[in-house]
Short mmCIF file of C-alpha atoms in Angstrom, two decimals:
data_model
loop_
_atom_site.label_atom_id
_atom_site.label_comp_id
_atom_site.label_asym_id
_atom_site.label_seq_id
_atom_site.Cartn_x
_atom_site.Cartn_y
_atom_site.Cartn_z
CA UNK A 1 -11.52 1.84 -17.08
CA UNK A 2 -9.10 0.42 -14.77
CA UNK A 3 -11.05 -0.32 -11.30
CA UNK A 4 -7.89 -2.08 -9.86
CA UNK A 5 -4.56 -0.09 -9.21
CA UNK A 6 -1.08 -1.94 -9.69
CA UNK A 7 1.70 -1.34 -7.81
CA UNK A 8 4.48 -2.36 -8.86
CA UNK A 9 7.71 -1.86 -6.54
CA UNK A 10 10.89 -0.51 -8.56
CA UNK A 11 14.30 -2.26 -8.17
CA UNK A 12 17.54 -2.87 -9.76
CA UNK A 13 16.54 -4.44 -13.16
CA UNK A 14 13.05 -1.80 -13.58
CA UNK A 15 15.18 1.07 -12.25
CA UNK A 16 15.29 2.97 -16.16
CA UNK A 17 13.19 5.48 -18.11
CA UNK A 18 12.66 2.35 -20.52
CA UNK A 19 11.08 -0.10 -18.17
CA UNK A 20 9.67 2.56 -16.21
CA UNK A 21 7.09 3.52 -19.60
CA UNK A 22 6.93 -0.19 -20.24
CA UNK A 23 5.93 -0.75 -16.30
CA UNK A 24 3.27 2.22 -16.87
CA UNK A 25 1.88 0.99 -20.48
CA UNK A 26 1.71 -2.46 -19.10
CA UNK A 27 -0.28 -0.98 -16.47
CA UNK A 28 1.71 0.04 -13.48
CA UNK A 29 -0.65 3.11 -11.40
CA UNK A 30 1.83 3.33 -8.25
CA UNK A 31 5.50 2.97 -8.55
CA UNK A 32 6.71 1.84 -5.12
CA UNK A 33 9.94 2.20 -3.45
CA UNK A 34 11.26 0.19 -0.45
CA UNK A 35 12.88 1.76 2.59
CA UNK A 36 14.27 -1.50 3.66
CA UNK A 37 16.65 -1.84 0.57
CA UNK A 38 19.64 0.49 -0.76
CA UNK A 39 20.63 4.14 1.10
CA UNK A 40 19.08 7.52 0.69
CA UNK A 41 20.95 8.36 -2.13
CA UNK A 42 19.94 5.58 -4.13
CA UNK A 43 16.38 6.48 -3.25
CA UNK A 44 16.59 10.41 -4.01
CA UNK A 45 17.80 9.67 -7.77
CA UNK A 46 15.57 7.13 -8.36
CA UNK A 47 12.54 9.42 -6.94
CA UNK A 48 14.08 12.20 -9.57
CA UNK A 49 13.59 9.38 -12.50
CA UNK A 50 10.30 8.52 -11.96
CA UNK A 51 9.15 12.63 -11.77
CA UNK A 52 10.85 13.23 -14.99
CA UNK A 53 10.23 10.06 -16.75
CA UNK A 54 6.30 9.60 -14.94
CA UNK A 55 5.57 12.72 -14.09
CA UNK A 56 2.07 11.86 -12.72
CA UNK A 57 2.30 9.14 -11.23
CA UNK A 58 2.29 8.67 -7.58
CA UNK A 59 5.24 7.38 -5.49
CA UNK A 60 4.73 5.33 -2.40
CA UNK A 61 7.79 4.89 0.19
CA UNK A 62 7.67 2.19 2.35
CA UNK A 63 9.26 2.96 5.97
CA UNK A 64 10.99 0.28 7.62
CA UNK A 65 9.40 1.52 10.90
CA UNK A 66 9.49 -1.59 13.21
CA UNK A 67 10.44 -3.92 11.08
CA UNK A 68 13.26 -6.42 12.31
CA UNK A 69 15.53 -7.22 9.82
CA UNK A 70 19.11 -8.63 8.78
CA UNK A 71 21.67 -5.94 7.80
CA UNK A 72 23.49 -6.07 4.46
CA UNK A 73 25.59 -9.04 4.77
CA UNK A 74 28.76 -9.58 2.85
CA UNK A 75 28.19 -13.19 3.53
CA UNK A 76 24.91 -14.83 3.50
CA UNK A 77 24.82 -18.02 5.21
CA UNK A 78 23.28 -21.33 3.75
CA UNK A 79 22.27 -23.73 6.33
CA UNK A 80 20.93 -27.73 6.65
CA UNK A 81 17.63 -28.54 9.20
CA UNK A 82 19.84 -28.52 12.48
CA UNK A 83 22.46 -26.76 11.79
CA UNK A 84 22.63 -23.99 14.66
CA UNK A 85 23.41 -20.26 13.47
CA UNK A 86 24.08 -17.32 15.71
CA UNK A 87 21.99 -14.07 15.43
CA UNK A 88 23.11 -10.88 17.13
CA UNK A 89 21.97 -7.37 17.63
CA UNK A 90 26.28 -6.33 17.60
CA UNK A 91 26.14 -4.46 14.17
CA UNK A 92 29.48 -5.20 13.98
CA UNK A 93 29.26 -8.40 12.33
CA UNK A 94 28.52 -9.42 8.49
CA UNK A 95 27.20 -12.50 8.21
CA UNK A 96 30.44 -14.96 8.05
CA UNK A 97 30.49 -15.60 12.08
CA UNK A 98 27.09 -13.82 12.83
CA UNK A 99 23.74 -12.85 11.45
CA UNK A 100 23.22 -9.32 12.39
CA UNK A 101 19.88 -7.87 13.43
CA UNK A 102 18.86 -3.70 13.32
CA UNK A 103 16.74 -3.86 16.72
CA UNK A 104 19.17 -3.47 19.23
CA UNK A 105 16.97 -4.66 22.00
CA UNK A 106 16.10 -7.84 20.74
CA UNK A 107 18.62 -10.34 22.52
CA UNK A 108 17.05 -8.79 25.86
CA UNK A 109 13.94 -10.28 24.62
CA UNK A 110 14.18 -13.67 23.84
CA UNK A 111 14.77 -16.66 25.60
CA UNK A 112 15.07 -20.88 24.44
CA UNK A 113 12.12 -22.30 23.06
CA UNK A 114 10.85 -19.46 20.93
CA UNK A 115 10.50 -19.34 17.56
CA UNK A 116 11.85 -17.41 14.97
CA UNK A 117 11.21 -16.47 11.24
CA UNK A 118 12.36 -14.79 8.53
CA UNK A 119 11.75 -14.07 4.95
CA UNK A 120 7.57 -13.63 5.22
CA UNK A 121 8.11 -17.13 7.33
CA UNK A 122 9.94 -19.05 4.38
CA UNK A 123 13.17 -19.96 7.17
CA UNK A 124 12.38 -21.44 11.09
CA UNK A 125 14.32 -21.22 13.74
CA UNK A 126 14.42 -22.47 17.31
CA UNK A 127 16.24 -20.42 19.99
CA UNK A 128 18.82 -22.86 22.02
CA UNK A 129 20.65 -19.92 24.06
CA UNK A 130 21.09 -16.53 24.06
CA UNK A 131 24.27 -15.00 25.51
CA UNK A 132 24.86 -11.90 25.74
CA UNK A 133 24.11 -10.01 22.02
CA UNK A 134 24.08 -13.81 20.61
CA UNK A 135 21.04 -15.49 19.79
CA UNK A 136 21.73 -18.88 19.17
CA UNK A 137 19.17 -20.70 16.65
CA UNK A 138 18.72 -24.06 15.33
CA UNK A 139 17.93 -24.25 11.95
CA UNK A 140 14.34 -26.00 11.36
CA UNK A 141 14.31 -26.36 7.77
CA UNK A 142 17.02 -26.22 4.94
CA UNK A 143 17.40 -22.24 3.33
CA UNK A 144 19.83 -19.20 2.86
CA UNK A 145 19.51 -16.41 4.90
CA UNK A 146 19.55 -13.18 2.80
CA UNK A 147 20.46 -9.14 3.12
CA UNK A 148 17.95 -7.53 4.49
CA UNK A 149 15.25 -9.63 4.99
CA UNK A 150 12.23 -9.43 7.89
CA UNK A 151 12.67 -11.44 10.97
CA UNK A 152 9.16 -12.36 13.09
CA UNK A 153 8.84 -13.13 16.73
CA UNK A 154 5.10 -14.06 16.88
CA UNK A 155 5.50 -15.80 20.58
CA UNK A 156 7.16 -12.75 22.36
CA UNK A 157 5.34 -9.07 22.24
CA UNK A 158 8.66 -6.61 21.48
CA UNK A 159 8.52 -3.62 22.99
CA UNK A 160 9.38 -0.86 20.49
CA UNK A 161 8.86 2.77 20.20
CA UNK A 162 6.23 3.89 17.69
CA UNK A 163 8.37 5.95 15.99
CA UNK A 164 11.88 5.95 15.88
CA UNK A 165 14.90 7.74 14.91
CA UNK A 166 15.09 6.10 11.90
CA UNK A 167 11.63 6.83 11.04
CA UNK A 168 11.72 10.52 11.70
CA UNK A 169 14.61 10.47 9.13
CA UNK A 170 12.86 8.61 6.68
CA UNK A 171 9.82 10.77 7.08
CA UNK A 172 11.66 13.95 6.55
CA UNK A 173 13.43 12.37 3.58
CA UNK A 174 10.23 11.61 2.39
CA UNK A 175 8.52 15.61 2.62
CA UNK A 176 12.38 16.48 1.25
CA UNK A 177 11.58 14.68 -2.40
CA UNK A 178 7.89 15.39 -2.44
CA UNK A 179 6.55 11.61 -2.59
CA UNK A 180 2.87 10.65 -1.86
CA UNK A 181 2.85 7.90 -0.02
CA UNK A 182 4.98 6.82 3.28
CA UNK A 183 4.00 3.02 4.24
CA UNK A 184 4.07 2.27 7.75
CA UNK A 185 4.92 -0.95 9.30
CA UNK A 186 3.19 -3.00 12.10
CA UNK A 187 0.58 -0.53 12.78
CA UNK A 188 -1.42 -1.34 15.95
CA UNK A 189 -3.29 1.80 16.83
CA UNK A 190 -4.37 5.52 15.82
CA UNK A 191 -2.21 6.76 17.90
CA UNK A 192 1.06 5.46 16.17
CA UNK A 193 -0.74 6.48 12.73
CA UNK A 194 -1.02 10.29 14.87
CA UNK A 195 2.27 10.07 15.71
CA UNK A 196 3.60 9.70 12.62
CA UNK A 197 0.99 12.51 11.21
CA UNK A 198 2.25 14.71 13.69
CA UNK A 199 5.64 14.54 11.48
CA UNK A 200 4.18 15.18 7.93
CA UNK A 201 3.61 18.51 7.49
CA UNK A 202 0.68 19.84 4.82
CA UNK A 203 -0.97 17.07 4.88
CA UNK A 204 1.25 14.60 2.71
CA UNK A 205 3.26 12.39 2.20
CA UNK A 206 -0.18 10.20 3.00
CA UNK A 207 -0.01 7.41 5.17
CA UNK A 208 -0.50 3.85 4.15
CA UNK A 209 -0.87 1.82 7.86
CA UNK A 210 0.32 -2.21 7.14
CA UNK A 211 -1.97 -4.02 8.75
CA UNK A 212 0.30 -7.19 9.66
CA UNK A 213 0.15 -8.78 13.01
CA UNK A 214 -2.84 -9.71 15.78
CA UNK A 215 -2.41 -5.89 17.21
CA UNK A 216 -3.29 -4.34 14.21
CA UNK A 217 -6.08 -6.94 13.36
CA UNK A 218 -7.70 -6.19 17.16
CA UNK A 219 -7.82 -2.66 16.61
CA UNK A 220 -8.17 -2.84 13.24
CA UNK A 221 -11.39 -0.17 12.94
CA UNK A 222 -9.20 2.66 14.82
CA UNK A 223 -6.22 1.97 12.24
CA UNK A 224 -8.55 2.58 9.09
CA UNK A 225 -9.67 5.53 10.56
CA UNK A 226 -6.67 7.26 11.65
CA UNK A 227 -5.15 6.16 7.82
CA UNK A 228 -5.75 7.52 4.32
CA UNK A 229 -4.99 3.99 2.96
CA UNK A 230 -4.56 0.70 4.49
CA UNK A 231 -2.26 -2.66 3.33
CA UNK A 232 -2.53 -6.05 3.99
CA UNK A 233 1.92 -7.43 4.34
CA UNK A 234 0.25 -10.64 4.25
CA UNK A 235 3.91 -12.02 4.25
CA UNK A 236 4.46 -10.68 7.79
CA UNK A 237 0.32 -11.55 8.51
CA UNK A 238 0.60 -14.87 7.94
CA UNK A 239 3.72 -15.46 10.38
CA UNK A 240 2.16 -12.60 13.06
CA UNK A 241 -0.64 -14.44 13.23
CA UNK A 242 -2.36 -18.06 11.53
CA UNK A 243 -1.02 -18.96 8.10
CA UNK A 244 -4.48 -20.98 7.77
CA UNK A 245 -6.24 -17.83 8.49
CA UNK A 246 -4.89 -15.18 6.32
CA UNK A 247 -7.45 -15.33 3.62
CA UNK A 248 -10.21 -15.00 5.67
CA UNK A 249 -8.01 -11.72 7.52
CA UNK A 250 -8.20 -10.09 3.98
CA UNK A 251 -11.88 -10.46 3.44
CA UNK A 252 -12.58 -9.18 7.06
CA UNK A 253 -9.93 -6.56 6.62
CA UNK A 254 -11.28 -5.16 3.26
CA UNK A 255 -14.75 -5.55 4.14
CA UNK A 256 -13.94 -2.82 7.38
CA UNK A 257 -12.19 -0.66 5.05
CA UNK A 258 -14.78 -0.33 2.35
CA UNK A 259 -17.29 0.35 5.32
CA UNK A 260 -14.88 3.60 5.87
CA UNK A 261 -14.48 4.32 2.09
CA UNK A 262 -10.54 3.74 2.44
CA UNK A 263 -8.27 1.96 0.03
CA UNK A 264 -6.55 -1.22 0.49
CA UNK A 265 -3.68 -2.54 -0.66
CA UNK A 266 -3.48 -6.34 -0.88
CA UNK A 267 0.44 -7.29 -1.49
CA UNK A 268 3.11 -10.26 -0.85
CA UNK A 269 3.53 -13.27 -3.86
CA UNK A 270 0.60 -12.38 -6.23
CA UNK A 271 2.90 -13.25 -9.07
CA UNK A 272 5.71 -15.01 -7.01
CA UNK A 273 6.77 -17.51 -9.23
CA UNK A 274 6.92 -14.79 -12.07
CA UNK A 275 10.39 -13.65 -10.49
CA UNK A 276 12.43 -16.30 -11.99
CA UNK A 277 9.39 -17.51 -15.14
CA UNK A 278 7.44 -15.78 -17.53
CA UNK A 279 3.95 -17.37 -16.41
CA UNK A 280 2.10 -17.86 -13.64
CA UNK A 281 0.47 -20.73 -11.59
CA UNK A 282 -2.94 -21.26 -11.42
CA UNK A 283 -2.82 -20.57 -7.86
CA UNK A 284 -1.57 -17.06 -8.52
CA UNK A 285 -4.46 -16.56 -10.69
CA UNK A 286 -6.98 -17.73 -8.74
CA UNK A 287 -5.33 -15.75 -5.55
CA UNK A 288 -5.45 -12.00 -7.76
CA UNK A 289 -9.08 -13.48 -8.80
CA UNK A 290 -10.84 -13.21 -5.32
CA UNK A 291 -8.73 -10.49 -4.18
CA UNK A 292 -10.32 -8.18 -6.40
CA UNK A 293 -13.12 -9.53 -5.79
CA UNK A 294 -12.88 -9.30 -1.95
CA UNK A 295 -13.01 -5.56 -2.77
CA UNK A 296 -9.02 -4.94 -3.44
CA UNK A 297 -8.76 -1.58 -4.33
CA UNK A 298 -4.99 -1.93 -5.54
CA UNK A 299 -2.74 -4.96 -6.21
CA UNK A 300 1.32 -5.05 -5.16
CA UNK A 301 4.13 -6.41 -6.81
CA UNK A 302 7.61 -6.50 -5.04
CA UNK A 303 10.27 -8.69 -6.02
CA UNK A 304 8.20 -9.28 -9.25
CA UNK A 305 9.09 -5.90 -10.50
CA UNK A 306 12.10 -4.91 -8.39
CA UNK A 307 14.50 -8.30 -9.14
CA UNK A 308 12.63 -10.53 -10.97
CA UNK A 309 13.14 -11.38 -14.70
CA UNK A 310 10.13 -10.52 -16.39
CA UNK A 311 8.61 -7.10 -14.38
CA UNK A 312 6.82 -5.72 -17.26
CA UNK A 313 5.21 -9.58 -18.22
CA UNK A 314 4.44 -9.81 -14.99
CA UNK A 315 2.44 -6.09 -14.05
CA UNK A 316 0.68 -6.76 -17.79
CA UNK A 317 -0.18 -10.27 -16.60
CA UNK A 318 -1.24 -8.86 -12.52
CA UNK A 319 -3.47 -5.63 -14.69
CA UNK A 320 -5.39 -8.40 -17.54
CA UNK A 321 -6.24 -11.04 -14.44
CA UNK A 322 -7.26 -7.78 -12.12
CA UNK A 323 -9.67 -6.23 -15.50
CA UNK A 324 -11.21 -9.49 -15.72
CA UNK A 325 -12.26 -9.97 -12.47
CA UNK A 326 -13.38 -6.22 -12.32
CA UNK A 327 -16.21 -7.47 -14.52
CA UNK A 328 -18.00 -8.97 -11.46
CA UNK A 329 -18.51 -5.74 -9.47
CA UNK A 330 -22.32 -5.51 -9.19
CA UNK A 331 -21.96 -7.75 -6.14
CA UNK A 332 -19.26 -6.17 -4.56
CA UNK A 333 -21.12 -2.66 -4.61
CA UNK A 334 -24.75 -3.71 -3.40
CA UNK A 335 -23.80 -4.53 -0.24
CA UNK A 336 -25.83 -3.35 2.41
CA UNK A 337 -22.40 -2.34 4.81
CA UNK A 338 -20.92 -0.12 2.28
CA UNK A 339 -21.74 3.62 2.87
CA UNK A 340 -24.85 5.08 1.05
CA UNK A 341 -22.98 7.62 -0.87
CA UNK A 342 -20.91 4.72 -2.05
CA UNK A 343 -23.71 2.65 -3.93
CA UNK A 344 -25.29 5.58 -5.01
CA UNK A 345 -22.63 6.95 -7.40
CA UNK A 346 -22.31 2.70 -8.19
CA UNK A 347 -25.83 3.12 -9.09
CA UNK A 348 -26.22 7.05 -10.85
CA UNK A 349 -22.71 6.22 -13.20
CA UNK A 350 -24.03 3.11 -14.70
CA UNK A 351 -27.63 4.75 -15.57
CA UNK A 352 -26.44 5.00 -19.41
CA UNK A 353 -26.86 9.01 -18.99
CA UNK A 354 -23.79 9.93 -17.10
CA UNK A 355 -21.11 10.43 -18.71
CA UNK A 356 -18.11 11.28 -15.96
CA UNK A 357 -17.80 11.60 -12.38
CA UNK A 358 -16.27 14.93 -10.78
CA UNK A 359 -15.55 14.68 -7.16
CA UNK A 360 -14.71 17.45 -4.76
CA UNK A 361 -12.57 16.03 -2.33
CA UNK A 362 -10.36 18.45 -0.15
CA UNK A 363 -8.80 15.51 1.80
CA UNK A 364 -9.20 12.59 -0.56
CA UNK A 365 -11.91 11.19 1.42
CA UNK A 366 -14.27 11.74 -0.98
CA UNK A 367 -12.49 10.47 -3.79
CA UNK A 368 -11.84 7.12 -1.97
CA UNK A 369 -15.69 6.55 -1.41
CA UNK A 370 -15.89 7.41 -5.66
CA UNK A 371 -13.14 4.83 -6.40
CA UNK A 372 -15.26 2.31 -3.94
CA UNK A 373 -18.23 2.86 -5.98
CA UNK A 374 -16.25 1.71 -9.43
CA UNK A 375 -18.50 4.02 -11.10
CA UNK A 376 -18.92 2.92 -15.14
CA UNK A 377 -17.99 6.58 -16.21
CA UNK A 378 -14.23 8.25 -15.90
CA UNK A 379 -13.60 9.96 -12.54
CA UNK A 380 -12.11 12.81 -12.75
CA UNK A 381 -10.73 14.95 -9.09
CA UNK A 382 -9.94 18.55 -8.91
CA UNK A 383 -7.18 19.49 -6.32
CA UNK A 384 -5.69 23.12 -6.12
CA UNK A 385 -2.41 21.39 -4.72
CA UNK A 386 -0.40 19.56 -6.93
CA UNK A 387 1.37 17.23 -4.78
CA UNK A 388 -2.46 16.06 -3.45
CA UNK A 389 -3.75 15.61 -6.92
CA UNK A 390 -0.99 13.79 -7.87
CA UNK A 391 -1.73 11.47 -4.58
CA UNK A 392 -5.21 11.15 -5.67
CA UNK A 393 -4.04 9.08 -8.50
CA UNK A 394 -3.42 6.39 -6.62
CA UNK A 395 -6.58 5.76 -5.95
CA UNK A 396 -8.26 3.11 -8.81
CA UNK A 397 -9.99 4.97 -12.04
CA UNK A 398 -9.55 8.35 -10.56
CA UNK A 399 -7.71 10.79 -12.74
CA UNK A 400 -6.93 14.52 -10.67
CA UNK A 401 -6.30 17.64 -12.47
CA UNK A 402 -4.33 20.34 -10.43
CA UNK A 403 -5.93 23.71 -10.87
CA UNK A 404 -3.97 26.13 -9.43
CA UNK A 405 -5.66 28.98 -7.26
CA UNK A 406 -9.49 26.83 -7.14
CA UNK A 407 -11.41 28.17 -5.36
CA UNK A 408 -12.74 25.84 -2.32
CA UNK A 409 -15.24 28.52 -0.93
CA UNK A 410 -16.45 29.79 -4.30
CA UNK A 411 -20.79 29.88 -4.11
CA UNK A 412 -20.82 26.97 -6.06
CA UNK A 413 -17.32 25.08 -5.71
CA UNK A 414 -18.58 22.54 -8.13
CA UNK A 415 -19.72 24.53 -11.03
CA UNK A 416 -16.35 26.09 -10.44
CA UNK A 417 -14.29 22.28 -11.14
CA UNK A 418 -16.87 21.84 -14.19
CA UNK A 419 -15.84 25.19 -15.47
CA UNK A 420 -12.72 24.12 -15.01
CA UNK A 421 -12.33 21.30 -16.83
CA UNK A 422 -14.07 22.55 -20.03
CA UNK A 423 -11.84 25.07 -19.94
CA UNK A 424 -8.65 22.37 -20.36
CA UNK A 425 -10.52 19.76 -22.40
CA UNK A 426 -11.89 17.46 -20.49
CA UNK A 427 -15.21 18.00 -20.34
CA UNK A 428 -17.53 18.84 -23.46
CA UNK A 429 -20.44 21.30 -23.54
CA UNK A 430 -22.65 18.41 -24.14
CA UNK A 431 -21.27 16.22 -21.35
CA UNK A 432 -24.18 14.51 -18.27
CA UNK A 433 -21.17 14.75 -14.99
CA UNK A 434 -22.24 13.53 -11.65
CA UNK A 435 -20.61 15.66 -8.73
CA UNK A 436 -19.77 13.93 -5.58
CA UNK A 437 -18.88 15.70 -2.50
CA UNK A 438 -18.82 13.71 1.06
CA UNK A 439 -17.61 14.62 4.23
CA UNK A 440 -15.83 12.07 6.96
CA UNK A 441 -18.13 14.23 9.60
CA UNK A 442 -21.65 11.69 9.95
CA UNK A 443 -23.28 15.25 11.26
CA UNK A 444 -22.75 16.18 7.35
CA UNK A 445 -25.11 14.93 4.76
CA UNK A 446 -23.40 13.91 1.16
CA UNK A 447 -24.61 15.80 -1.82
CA UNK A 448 -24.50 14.12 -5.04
CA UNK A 449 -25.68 15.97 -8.11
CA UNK A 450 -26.11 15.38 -11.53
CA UNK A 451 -25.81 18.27 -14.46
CA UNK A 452 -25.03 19.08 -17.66
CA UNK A 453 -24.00 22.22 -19.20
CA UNK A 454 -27.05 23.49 -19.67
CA UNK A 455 -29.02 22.48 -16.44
CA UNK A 456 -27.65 24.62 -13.58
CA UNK A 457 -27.68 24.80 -10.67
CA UNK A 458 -28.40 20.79 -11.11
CA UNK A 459 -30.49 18.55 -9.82
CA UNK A 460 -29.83 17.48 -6.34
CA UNK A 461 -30.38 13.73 -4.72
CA UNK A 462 -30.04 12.28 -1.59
CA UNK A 463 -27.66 9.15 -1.14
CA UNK A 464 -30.88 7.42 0.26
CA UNK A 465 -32.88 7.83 -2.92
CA UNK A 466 -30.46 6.28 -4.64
#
C-alpha cells in the first residue's frame, strides 16, 4: 500500500492519454496543473483529458495568487555577473529592452540596495535605481532570465491584497471544471485561507495553503487550521526566508501539521536533475529519504513531469525511493504529539486481525487523521458526493467510493458504508474492518470500532485504550 502520494505536475511533453496512464502506473496519485503557465483554455482541455483518460484521480490547480512573476517574454535575456538589466511593472514590454513584472505596484516599492531573486533564488540581483516603472538591477551572478518565472523580495514586506482579481477568476475557473484542489500562494493567515473559502462554494475545490515565506512560518498553526492541506514551495521558502534553514522549516512544519491530522505536501527539486537525465543524485535520494520520513504525506514533481525528458522514469523513480522509506513508519506514528485517534488506528490496523479501514469522514478530516496513521490494511472512504470522494483520493492509501444518496444520519451511519461496500465488492462477508469516525470539534470524543459481518453493533474502543 502506497503511504506516500506523488504528484506529479502535467506539462507540455506529459500532456497525452499515453503518458498520462504511464504517469498513473508509474505511480502518479495527484495530477497537478500550474496557474502560472499557459491560458485558461489550455487549462480547461487539459482538465477534460485527465477526467476522461483518469477518471479518479484528483486534480490540483495551483493559483498564482501573490506570486510575482515575469510575463511571457518573446525574448529572454541572458546576462554576465554585472551586467545591469531593467525590470518594469509597464506590461507593455517583452523582454528585448525590459523584463516585465505582473505586480503593478512593485516599482513603488523598492528602492537601491535591495535584493532581488528569481527562479526559487537560482538568479541575484542588486537594485541600482528605480525610475519611474524601471527597476534597474545589476546582475550578481551569470543566468537567463525565463517566461514566467517567480521573482522574491525577501528585504521589503509588499503590500498586496489577499485576494485579487486574478484570483477570483481563477477560483471560479476552478468550481467551472470541477477540480479538487486550488493551491494558494504565500499564505500568511486564516483569514486569507477564509477569504478565499468565502469564494468556493460546496465546499470544494479544497484549499492547499503554500506555506513559503517568514509570515506564513509565524502563524503557521492558524494556516493549518484554516486549510484542508498544507505545502511546503520550499523554492520560494528558502529565498523568503534562510536557505540554511529550510530543512529544519520542513520538519517543524510537518511536525505542526500531523499534530492537526492535515496533509502536507513537500515540493521544489526532489528529482531536479531528472529534467534533463534519466537518474538521480544521491542527494535527491537522500532528500525524498527523510522527507518521508519527516512525516511527508505527498511528494511533488514540477518541471520533472511537466518539461523534463524522462517524467514517467522520474515519478517511478520519486514512488520506489518514497515505498522504501515508508518501511520505517513505526517511529513516525508513536509519537507522543500526534493525536490519539491517530496512533490508535496505527496501532488496531497492524494487529494481524484487521483487515481494512472504513472511515466516515463528512469533511475529510477524518480521513486525513486515517492517512496519518498509515494503517497496514487498505483504507477505504465513503462520500455521498462525488466530487469530495474523488478529493479524498488525494490523500495517501485512501481509496473513496461515491455512494450516491448515503445516508449521513442513518441510526448507524457506519453499518450503512459497510453495507455498502459489500454490496459493490469491496468488502467480503468474512472481512475484520475498523471504522474511524473523528470530529475537528475537541468537545467530541472519536469513536473507533472494530467489526465483522457477523459481530454487530461492534465493539467499541476509546482512542486512549489504544
Amino acid at each position: 500500500m502506497a503511504h506516500v502520494g506523488i504528484i506529479a505536475t502535467v506539462g507540455p511533453v506529459s500532456r497525452n492519454p499515453e503518458t498520462l496512464r504511464a504517469l498513473a502506473s508509474a505511480g502518479m496519485t495527484v495530477a497537478r496543473l500550474n496557474g502560472s503557465h499557459a491560458d485558461l483554455d489550455w487549462h480547461r482541455e487539459t482538465i477534460q483529458l485527465i477526467r476522461s483518460v483518469l477518471p479518479d484521480l484528483p486534480i490540483l490547480l495551483d493559483v498564482p495568487g501573490r506570486k510575482i512573476r515575469t510575463l511571457q517574454l518573446a525574448h529572454e535575456p541572458r546576462f554576465s555577473a554585472g551586467d545591469r538589466l531593467t525590470l518594469t511593472t509597464d506590461r507593455s514590454h517583452d523582454g528585448r529592452d525590459k523584463v516585465p513584472v505582473n505586480f503593478d505596484g512593485l516599482h513603488e516599492q523598492l528602492r537601491p540596495g535591495v535584493r532581488v531573486f528569481a527562479d526559487d533564488g537560482t538568479l541575484a540581483f542588486l537594485v541600482e535605481e528605480v525610475d519611474g516603472r524601471d527597476i534597474h538591477v545589476r546582475a550578481l551572478g551569470d543566468g537567463q532570465l525565463r517566461s514566467r518565472k517567480g521573482i522574491n523580495v525577501p528585504d521589503v514586506k509588499l503590500g498586496r491584497d489577499l485576494v485579487t482579481s486574478a484570483d477570483e477568476a481563477m477560483l471560479a475557473f476552478a468550481a467551472e471544471t470541477g477540480v479538487d484542489y486550488v493551491g494558494i500562494s504565500f499564505v500568511e493567515s486564516a483569514a486569507h485561507v477564509q477569504a478565499i473559502r468565502r469564494l468556493i462554494r460546496n465546499g470544494s475545490p479544497r484549499i492547499v495553503a503554500k506555506v513559503e515565506n517568514q509570515g506564513g512560518l509565524d502563524h503557521l498553526d492558524e494556516v493549518i487550521g484554516a486549510s484542508d492541506v498544507i505545502m511546503i514551495d520550499r523554492g520560494d521558502l528558502s529565498v523568503e526566508t534562510e536557505l540554511d534553514r529550510v530543512s529544519l522549516f520542513q520538519k517543524q512544519i510537518i511536525a505542526a501539521a500531523q499534530a492537526r491530522g492535515k496533509p502536507v505536501i513537500v515540493a521544489t527539486e526532489l528529482l531536479h536533475t531528472m529534467i534533463e537525465n534519466p537518474y538521480p543524485t544521491k542527494a535527491e535520494i537522500s532528500d525524498i529519504t527523510n522527507a518521508v520520513l519527516d512525516g511527508a504525506s505527498l511528494l511533488m514533481l514540477s518541471g520533472e513531469t511537466a518539461v523534463g525528458r524522462f517524467p514517467v522514469e522520474a515519478v517511478a523513480r520519486l514512488a520506489s525511493v518514497a515505498s522504501v522509506a515508508s518501511e520505517d513508519v513505526g517511529r513516525i506514528t508513536r509519537s507522543p504529539e500526534l493525536p490519539q485517534v491517530v496512533r490508535a488506528v496505527h496501532a488496531l490496523s497492524r494487529s494481524g486481525e484487521v483487515t481494512g479501514v472504513i472511515v466516515l469522514s463528512r469533511s475529510g478530516y477524518a480521513a486525513g487523521l486515517v492517512a496519518a496513521a498509515r494503517p497496514a490494511a487498505p483504507v477505504l472512504a465513503v462520500h455521498s458526493d462525488e466530487g469530495l470522494a474523488r478529493s479524498l483520493n488525494l490523500l495517501p492509501g485512501v481509496r473513496a467510493v461515491h455512494v450516491p444518496g448515503f445516508d449521513w444520519d442513518a441510526s448507524d451511519p457506519a453499518e450503512a458504508a459497510i453495507a455498502a461496500l459489500v454490496a459493490r465488492g469491496f468488502l467480503g462477508e468474512a472481512d475484520v474492518v475498523l471504522t474511524v469516525a473523528a470530529s475537528a470539534d475537541e468537545s467530541r470524543t472519536d469513536l473507533l470500532t472494530l467489526r465483522t459481518r457477523r459481530l454487530s453493533p461492534g465493539l467499541a474502543i476509546e482512542p486512549q485504550a489504544a
